[in-house]
JSON list of C-alpha atoms in Angstrom, two decimals:
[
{"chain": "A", "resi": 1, "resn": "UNK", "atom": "CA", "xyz": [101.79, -11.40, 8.43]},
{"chain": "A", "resi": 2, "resn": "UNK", "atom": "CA", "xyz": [100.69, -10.93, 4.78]},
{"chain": "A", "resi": 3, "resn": "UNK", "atom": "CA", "xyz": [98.20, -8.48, 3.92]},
{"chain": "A", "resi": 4, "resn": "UNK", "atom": "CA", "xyz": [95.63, -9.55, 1.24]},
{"chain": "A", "resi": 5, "resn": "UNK", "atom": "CA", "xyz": [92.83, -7.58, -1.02]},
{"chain": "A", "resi": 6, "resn": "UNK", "atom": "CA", "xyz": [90.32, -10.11, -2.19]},
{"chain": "A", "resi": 7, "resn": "UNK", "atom": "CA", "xyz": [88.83, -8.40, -5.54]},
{"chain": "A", "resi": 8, "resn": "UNK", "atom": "CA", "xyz": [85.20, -9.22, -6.52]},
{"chain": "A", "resi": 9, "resn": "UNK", "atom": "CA", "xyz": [83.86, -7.93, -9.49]},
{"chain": "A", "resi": 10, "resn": "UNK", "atom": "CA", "xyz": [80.18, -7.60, -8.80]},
{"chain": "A", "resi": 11, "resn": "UNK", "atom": "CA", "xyz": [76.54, -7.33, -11.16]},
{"chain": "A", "resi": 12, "resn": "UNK", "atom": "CA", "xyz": [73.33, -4.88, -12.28]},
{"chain": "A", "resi": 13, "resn": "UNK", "atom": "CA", "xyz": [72.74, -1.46, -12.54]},
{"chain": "A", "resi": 14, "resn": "UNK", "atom": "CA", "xyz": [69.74, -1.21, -11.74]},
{"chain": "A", "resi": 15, "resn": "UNK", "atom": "CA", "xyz": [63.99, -4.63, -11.14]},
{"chain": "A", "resi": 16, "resn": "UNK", "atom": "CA", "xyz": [47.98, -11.59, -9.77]},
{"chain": "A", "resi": 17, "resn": "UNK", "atom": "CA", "xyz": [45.10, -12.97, -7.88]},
{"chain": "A", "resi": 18, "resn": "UNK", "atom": "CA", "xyz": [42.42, -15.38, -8.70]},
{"chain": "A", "resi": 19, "resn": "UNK", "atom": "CA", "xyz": [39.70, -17.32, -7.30]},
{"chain": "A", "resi": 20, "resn": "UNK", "atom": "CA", "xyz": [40.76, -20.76, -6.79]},
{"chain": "A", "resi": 21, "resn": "UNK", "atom": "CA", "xyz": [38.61, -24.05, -7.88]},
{"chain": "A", "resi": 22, "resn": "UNK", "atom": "CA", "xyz": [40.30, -27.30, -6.67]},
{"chain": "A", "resi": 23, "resn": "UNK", "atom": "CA", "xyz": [37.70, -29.51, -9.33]},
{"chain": "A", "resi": 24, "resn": "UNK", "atom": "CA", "xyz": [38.38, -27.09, -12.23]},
{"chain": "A", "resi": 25, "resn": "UNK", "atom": "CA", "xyz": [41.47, -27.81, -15.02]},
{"chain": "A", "resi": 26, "resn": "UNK", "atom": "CA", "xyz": [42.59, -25.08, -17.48]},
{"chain": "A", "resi": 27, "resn": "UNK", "atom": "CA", "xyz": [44.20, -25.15, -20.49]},
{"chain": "A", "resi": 28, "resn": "UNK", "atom": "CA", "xyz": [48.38, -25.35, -20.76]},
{"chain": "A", "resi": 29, "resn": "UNK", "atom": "CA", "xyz": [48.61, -21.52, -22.48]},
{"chain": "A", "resi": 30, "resn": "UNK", "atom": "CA", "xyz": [47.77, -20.22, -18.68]},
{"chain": "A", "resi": 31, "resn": "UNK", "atom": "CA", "xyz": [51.60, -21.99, -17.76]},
{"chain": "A", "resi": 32, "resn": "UNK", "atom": "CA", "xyz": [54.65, -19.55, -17.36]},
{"chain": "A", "resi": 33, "resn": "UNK", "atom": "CA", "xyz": [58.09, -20.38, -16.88]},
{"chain": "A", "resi": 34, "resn": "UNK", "atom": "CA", "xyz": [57.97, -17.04, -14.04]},
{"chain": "A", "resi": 35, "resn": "UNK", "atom": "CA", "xyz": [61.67, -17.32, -12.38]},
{"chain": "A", "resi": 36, "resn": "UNK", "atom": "CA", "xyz": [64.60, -18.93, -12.46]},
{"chain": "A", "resi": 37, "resn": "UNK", "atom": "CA", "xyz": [68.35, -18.74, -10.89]},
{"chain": "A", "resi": 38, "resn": "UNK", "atom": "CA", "xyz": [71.88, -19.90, -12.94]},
{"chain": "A", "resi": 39, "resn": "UNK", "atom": "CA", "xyz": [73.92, -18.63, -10.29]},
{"chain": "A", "resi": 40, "resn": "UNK", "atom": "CA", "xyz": [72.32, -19.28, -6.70]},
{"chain": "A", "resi": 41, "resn": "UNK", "atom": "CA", "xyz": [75.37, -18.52, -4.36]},
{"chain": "A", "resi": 42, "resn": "UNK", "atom": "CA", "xyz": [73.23, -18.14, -1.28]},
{"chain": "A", "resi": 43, "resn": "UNK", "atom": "CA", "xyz": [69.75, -17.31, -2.13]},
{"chain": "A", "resi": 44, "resn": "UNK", "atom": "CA", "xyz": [68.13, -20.65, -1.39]},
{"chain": "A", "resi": 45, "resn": "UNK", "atom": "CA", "xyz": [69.68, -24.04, 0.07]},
{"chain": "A", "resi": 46, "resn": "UNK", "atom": "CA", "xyz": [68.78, -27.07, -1.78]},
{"chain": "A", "resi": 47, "resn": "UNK", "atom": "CA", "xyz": [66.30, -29.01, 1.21]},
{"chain": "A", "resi": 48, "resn": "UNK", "atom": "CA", "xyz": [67.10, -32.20, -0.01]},
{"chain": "A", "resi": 49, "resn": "UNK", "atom": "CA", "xyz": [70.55, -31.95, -1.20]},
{"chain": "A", "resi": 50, "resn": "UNK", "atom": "CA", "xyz": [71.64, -29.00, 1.17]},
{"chain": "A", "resi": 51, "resn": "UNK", "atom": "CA", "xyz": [73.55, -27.46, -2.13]},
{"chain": "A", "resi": 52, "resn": "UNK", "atom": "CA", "xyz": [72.35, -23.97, -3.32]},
{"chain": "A", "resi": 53, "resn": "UNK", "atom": "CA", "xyz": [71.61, -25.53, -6.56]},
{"chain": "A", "resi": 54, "resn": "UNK", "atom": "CA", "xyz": [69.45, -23.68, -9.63]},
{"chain": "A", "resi": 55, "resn": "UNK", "atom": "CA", "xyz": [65.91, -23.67, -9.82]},
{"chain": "A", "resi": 56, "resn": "UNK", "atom": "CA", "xyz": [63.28, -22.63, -11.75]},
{"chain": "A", "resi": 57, "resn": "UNK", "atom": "CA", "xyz": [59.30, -21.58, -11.18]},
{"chain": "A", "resi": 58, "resn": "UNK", "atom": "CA", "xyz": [56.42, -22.55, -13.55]},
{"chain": "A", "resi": 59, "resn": "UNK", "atom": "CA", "xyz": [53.49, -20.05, -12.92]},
{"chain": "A", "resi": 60, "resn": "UNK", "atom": "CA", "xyz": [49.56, -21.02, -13.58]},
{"chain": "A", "resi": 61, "resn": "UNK", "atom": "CA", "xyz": [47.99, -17.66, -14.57]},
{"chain": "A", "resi": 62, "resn": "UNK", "atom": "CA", "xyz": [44.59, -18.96, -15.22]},
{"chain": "A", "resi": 63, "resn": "UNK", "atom": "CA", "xyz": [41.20, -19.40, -13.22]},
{"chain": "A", "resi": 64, "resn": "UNK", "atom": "CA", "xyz": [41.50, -23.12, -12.40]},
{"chain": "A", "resi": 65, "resn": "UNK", "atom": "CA", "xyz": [44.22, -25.56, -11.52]},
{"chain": "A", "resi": 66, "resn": "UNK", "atom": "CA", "xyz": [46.12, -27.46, -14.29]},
{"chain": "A", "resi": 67, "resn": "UNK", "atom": "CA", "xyz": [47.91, -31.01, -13.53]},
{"chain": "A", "resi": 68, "resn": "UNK", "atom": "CA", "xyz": [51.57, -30.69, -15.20]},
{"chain": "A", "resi": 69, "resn": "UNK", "atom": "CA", "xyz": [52.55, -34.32, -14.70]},
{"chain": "A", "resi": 70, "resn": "UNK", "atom": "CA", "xyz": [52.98, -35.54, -17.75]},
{"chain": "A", "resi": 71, "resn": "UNK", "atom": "CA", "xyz": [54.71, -32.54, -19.17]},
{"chain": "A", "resi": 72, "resn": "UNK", "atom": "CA", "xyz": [58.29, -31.87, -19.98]},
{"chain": "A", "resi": 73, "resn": "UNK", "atom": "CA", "xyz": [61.35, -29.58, -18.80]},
{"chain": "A", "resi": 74, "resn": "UNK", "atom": "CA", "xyz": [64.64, -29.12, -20.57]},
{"chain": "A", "resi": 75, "resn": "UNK", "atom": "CA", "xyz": [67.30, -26.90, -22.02]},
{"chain": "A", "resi": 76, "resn": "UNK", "atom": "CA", "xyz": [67.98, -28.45, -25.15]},
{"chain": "A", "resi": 77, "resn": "UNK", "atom": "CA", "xyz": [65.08, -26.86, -27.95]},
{"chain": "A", "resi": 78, "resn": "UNK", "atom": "CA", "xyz": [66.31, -30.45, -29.69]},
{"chain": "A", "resi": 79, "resn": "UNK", "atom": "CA", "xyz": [65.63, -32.85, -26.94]},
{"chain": "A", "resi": 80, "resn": "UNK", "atom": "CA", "xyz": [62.04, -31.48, -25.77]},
{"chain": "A", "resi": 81, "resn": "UNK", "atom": "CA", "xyz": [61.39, -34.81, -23.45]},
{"chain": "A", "resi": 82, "resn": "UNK", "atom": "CA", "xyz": [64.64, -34.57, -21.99]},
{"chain": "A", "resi": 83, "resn": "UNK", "atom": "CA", "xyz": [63.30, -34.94, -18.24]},
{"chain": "A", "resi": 84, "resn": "UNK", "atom": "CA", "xyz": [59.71, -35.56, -17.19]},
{"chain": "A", "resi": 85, "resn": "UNK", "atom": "CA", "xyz": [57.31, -34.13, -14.59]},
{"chain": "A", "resi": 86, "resn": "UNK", "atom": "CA", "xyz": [56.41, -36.66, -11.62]},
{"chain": "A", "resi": 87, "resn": "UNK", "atom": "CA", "xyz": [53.22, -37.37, -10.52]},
{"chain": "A", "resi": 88, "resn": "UNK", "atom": "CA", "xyz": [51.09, -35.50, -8.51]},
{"chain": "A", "resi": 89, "resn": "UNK", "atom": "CA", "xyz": [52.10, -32.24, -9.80]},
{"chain": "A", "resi": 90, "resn": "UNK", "atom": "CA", "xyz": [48.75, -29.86, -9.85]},
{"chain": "A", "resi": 91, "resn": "UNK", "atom": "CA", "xyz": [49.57, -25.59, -9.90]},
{"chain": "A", "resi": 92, "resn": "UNK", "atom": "CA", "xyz": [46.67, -23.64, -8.27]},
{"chain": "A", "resi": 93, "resn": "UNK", "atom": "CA", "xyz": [44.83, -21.10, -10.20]},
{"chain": "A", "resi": 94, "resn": "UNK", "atom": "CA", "xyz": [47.22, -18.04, -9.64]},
{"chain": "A", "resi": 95, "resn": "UNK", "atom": "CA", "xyz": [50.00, -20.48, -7.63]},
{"chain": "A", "resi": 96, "resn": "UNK", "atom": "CA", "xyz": [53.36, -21.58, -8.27]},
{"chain": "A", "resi": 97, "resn": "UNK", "atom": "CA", "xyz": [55.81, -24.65, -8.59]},
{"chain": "A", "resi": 98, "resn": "UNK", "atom": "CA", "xyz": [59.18, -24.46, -7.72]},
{"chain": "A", "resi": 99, "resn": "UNK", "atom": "CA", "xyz": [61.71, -27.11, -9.36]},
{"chain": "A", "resi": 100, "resn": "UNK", "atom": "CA", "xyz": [65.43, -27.84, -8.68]},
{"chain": "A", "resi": 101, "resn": "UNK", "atom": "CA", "xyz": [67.82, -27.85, -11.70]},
{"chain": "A", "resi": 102, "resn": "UNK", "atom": "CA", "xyz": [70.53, -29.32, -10.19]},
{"chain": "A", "resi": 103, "resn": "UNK", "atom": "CA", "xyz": [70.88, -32.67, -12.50]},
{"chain": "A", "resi": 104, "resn": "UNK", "atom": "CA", "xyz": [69.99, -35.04, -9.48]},
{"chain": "A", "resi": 105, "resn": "UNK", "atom": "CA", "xyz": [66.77, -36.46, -11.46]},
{"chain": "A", "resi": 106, "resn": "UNK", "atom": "CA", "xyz": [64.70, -37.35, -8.19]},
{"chain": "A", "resi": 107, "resn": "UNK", "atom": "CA", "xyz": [61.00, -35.86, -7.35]},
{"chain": "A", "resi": 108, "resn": "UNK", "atom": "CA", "xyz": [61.47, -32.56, -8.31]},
{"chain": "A", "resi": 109, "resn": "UNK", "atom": "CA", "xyz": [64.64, -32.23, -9.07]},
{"chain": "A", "resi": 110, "resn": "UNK", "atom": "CA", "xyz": [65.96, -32.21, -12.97]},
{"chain": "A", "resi": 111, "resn": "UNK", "atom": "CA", "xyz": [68.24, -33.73, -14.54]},
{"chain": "A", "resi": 112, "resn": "UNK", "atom": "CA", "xyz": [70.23, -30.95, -16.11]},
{"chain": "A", "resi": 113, "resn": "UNK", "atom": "CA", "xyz": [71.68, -27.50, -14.72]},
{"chain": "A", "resi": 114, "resn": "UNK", "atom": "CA", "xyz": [71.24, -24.44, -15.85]},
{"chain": "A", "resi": 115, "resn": "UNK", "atom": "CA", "xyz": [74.35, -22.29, -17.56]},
{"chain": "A", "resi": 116, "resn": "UNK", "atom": "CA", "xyz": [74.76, -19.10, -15.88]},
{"chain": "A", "resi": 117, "resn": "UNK", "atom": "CA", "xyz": [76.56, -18.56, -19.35]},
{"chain": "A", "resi": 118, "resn": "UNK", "atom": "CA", "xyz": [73.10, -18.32, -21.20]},
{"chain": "A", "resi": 119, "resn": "UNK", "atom": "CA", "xyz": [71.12, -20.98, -22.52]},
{"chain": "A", "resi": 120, "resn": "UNK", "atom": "CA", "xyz": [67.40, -22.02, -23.43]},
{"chain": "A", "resi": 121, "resn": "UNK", "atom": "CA", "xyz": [64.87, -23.52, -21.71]},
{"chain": "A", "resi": 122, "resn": "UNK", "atom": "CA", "xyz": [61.78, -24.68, -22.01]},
{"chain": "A", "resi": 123, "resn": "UNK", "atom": "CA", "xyz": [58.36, -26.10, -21.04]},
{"chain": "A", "resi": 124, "resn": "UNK", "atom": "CA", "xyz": [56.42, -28.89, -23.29]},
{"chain": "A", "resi": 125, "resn": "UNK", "atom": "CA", "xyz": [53.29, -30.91, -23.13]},
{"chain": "A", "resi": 126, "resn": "UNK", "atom": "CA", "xyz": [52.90, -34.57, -22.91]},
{"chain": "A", "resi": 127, "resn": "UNK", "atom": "CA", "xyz": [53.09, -34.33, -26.83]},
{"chain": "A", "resi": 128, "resn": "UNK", "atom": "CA", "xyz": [56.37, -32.63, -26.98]},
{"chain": "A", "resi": 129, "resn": "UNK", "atom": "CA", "xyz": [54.66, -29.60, -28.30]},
{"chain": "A", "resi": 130, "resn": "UNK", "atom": "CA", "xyz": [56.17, -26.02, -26.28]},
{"chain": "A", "resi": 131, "resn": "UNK", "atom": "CA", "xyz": [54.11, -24.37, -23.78]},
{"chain": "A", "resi": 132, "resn": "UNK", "atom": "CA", "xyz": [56.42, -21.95, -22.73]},
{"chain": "A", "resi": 133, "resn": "UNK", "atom": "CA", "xyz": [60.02, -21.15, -23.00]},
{"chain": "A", "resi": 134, "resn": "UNK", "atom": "CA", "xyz": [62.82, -18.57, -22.85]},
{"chain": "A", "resi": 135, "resn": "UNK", "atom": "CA", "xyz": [66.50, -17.99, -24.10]},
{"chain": "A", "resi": 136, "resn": "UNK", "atom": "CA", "xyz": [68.58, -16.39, -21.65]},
{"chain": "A", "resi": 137, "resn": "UNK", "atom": "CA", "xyz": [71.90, -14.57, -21.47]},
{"chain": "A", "resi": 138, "resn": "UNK", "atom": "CA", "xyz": [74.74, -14.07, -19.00]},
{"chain": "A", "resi": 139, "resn": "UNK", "atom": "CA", "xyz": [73.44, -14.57, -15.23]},
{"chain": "A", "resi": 140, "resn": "UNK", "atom": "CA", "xyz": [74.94, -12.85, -12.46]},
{"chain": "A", "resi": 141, "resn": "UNK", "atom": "CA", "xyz": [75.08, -14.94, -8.87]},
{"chain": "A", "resi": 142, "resn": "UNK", "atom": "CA", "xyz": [72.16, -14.46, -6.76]},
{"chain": "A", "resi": 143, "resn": "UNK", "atom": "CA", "xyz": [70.52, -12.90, -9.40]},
{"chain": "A", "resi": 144, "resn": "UNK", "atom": "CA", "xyz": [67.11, -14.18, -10.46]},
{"chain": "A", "resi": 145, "resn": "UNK", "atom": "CA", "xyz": [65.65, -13.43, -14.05]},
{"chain": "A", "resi": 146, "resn": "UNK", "atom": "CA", "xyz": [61.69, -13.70, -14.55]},
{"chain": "A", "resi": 147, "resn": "UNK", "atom": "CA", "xyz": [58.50, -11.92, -15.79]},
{"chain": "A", "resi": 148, "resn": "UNK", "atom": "CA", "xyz": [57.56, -8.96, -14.76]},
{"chain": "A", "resi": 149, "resn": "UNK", "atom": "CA", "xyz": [54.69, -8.85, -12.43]},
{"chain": "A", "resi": 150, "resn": "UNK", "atom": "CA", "xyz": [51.83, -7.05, -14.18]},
{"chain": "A", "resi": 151, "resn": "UNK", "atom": "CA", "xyz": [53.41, -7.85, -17.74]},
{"chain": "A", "resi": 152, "resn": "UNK", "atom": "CA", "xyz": [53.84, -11.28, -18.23]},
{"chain": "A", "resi": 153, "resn": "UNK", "atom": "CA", "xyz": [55.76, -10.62, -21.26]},
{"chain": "A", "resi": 154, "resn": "UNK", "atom": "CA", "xyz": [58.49, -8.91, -20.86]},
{"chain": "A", "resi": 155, "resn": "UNK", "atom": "CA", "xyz": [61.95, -10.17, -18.47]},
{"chain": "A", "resi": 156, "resn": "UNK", "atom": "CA", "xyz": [63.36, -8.46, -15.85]},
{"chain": "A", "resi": 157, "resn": "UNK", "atom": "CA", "xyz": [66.24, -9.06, -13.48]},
{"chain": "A", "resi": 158, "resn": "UNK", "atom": "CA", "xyz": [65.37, -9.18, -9.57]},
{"chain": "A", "resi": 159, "resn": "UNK", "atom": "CA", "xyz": [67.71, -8.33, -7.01]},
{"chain": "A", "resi": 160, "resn": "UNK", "atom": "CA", "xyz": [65.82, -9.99, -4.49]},
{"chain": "A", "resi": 161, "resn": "UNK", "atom": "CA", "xyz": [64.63, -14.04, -5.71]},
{"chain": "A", "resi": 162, "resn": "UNK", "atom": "CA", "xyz": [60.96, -15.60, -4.84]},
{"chain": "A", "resi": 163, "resn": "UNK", "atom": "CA", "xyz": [61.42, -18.72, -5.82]},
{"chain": "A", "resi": 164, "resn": "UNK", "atom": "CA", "xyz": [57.43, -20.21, -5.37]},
{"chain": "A", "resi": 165, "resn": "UNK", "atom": "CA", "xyz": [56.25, -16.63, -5.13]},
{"chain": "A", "resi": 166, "resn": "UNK", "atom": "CA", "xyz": [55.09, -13.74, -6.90]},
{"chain": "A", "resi": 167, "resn": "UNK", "atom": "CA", "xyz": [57.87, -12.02, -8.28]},
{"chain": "A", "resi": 168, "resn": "UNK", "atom": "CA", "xyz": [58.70, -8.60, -6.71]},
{"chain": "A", "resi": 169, "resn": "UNK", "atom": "CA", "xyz": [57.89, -5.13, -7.76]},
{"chain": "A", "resi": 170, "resn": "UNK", "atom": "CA", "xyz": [61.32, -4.10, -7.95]},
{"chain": "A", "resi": 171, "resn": "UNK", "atom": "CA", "xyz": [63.14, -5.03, -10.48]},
{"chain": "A", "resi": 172, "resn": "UNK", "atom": "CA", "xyz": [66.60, -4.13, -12.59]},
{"chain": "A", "resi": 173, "resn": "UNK", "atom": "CA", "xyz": [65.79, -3.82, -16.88]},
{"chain": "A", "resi": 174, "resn": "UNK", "atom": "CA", "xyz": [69.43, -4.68, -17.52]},
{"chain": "A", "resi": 175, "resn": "UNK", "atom": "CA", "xyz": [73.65, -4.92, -16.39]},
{"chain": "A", "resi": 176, "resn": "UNK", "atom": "CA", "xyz": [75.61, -1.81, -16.42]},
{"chain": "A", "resi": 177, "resn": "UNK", "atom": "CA", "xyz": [78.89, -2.52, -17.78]},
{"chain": "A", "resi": 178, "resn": "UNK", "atom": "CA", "xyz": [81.49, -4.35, -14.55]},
{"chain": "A", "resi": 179, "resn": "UNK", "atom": "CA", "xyz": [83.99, -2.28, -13.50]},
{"chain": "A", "resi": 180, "resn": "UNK", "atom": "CA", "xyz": [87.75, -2.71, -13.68]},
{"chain": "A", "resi": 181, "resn": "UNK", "atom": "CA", "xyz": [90.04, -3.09, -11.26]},
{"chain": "A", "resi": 182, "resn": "UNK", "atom": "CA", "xyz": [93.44, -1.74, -11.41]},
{"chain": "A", "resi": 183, "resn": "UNK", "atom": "CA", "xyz": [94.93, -4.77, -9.60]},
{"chain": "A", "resi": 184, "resn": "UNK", "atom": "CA", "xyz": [93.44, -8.74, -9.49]},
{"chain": "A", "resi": 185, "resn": "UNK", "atom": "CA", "xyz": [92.46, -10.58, -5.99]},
{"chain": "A", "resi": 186, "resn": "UNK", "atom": "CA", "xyz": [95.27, -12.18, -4.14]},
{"chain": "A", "resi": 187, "resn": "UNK", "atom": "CA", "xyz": [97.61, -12.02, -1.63]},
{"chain": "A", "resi": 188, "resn": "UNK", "atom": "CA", "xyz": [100.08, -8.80, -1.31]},
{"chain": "A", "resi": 189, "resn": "UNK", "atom": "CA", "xyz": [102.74, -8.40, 1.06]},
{"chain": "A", "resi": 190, "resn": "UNK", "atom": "CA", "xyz": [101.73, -4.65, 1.18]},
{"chain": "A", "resi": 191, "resn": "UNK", "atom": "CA", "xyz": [98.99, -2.17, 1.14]},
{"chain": "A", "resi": 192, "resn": "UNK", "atom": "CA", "xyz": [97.42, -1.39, -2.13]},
{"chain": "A", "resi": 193, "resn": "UNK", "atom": "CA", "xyz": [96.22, 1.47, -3.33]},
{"chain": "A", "resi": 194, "resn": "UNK", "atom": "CA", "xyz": [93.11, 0.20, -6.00]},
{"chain": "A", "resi": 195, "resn": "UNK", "atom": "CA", "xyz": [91.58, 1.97, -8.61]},
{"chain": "A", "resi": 196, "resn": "UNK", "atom": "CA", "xyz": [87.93, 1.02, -10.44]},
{"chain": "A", "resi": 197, "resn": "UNK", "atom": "CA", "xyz": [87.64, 1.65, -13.90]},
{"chain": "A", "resi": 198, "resn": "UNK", "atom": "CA", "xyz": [84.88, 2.21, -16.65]},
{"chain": "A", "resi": 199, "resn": "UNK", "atom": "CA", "xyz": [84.19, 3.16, -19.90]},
{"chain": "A", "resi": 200, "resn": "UNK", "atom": "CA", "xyz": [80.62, 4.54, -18.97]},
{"chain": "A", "resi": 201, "resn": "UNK", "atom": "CA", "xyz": [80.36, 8.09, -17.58]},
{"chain": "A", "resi": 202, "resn": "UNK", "atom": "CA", "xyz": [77.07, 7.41, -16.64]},
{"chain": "A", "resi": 203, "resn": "UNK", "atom": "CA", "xyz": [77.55, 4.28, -14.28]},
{"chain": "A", "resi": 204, "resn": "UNK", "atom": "CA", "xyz": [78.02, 4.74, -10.75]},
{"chain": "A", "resi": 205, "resn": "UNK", "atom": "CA", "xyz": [80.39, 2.70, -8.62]},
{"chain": "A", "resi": 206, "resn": "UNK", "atom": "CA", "xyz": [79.57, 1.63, -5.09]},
{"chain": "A", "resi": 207, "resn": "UNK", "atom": "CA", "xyz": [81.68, -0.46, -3.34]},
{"chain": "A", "resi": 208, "resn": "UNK", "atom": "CA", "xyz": [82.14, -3.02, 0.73]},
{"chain": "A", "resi": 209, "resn": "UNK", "atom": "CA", "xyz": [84.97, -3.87, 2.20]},
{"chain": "A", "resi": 210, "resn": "UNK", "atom": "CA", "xyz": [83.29, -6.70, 3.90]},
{"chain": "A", "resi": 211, "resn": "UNK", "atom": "CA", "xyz": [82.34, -8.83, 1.28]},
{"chain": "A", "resi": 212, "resn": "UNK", "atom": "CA", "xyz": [78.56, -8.11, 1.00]},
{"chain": "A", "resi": 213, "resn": "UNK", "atom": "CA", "xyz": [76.84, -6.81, -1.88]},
{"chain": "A", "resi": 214, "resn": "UNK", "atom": "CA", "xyz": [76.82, -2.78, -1.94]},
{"chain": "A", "resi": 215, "resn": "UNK", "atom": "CA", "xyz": [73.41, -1.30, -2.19]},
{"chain": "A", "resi": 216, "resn": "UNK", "atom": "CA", "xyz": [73.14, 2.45, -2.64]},
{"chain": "A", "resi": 217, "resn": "UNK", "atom": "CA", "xyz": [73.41, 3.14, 1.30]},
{"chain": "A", "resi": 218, "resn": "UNK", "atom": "CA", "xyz": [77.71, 2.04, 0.75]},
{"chain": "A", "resi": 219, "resn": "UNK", "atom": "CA", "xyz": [80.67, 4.29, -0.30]},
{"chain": "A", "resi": 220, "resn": "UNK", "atom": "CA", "xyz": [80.66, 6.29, -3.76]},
{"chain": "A", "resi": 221, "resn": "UNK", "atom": "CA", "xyz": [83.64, 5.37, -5.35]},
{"chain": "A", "resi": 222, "resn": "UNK", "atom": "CA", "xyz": [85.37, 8.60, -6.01]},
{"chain": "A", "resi": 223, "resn": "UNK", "atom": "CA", "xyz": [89.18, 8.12, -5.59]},
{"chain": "A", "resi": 224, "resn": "UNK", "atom": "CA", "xyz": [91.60, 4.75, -4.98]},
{"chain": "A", "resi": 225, "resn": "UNK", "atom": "CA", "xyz": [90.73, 2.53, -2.21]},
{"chain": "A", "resi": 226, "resn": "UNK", "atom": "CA", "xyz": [93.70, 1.78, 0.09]},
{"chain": "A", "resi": 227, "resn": "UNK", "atom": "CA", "xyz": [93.83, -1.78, 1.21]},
{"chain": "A", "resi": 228, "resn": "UNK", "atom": "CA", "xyz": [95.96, -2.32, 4.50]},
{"chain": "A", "resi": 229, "resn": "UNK", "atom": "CA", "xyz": [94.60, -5.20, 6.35]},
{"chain": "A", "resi": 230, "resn": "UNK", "atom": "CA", "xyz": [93.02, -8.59, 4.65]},
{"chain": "A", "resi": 231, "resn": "UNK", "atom": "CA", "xyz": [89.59, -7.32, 3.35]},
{"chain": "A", "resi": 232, "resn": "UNK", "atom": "CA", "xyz": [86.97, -8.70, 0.87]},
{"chain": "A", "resi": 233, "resn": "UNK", "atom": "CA", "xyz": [86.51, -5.59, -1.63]},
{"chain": "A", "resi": 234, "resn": "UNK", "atom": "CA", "xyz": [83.34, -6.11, -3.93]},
{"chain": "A", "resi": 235, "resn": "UNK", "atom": "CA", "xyz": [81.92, -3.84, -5.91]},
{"chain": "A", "resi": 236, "resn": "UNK", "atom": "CA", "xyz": [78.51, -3.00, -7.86]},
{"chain": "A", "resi": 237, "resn": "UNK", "atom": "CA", "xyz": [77.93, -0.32, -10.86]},
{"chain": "A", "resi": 238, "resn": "UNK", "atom": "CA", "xyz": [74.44, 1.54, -11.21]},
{"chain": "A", "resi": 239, "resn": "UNK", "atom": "CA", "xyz": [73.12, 3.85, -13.82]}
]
């Protein structure tokens, strides 16, 4: 039988309350693009289309409710109407709507993706005018990207996605560099002794042999890994 080292190079190094009048309608400036996912691997299943398909939040920071339909998602800064908001589509004051991206165009699911590549996206009023948007870089799978929780202004990653809920305290402020491995994934009719590389003395490499994501509770990588049996190796830098 075949022995086999499945090599997966893995992500980050590193991470408000109001009173709530249904009658009441505030302005668009209180509306937040919050959260979103490019890369949901298996963070949250798709109910209607069973898929783990990429989403995004719109957050209503203000004192009263505001009534979306109407409005506009897309991620083309040229084609600002590019798929509309249904009816019936009200945020509470301090609540949050959660919308597919998974280019179905049904209820409230869009009809475009989102690039884990990097891309823009936005929010626009029934006018066309932007309420909110955001141009993103390089996402990482099961990594979410949002604002952080006391300062809407400034983007964080999060280890740990809330899609329709306040974002987490804990939160990454960027990617360390991915390591290198000294061999690729595949199938090897011996064991293999594997080495992790990287240019950064200041990143820290942790590493599973059982295909989950390593935390700071797994191995230090300190030496080559010897792979004897089929195994899942993934890996995660820190700094």
């Amino acid at each position: 039988m075949k022995n086999s080292s499945l090599l997966h190079i893995h992500y980050l190094s590193l991470l408000a309350m109001l009173a709530f009048n249904p009658n009441a309608i505030s302005q668009p400036s209180s509306l937040y693009i919050n959260e979103f996912q490019a890369s949901n691997i298996s963070t949250l299943r798709n109910p209607l289309f069973f898929e783990y398909s990429d989403w995004l939040e719109i957050y209503n920071a203000g004192t009263a409710g505001v009534n979306i339909q109407g409005f506009f998602l897309s991620d083309d800064p040229d084609d600002p109407q590019k798929w509309e908001i249904p009816l019936d589509s009200t945020i509470h004051p301090d609540g949050y709507m959660l919308f597919w991206a998974d280019d179905y165009n049904a209820g409230i699911h869009t009809n475009f993706k989102l690039s884990r590549s990097g891309e823009f996206l936005g929010l626009f009023d029934p006018d066309g005018n932007v309420v909110d948007s955001v141009s993103f870089g390089y996402q990482e799978d099961d990594i979410s990207y949002g604002r952080l929780l006391n300062d809407l202004r400034t983007w964080v990653y999060f280890d740990e996605p809330t899609p329709g809920r306040a974002n987490p305290e804990a939160y990454f402020e960027g990617r360390s560099e991915n390591p290198l491995f000294s061999v690729t994934g595949g199938f090897y009719p011996g064991g293999q002794h594997i080495s992790l590389y990287t240019d950064d003395p200041a990143v820290e490499i942790r590493y599973s042999l059982d295909g989950t994501v390593p935390d700071e509770t797994d191995p230090l990588y300190d030496m080559p890994i010897i792979i004897d049996s089929t195994a899942a190796l993934r890996v995660r830098s820190f700094t």
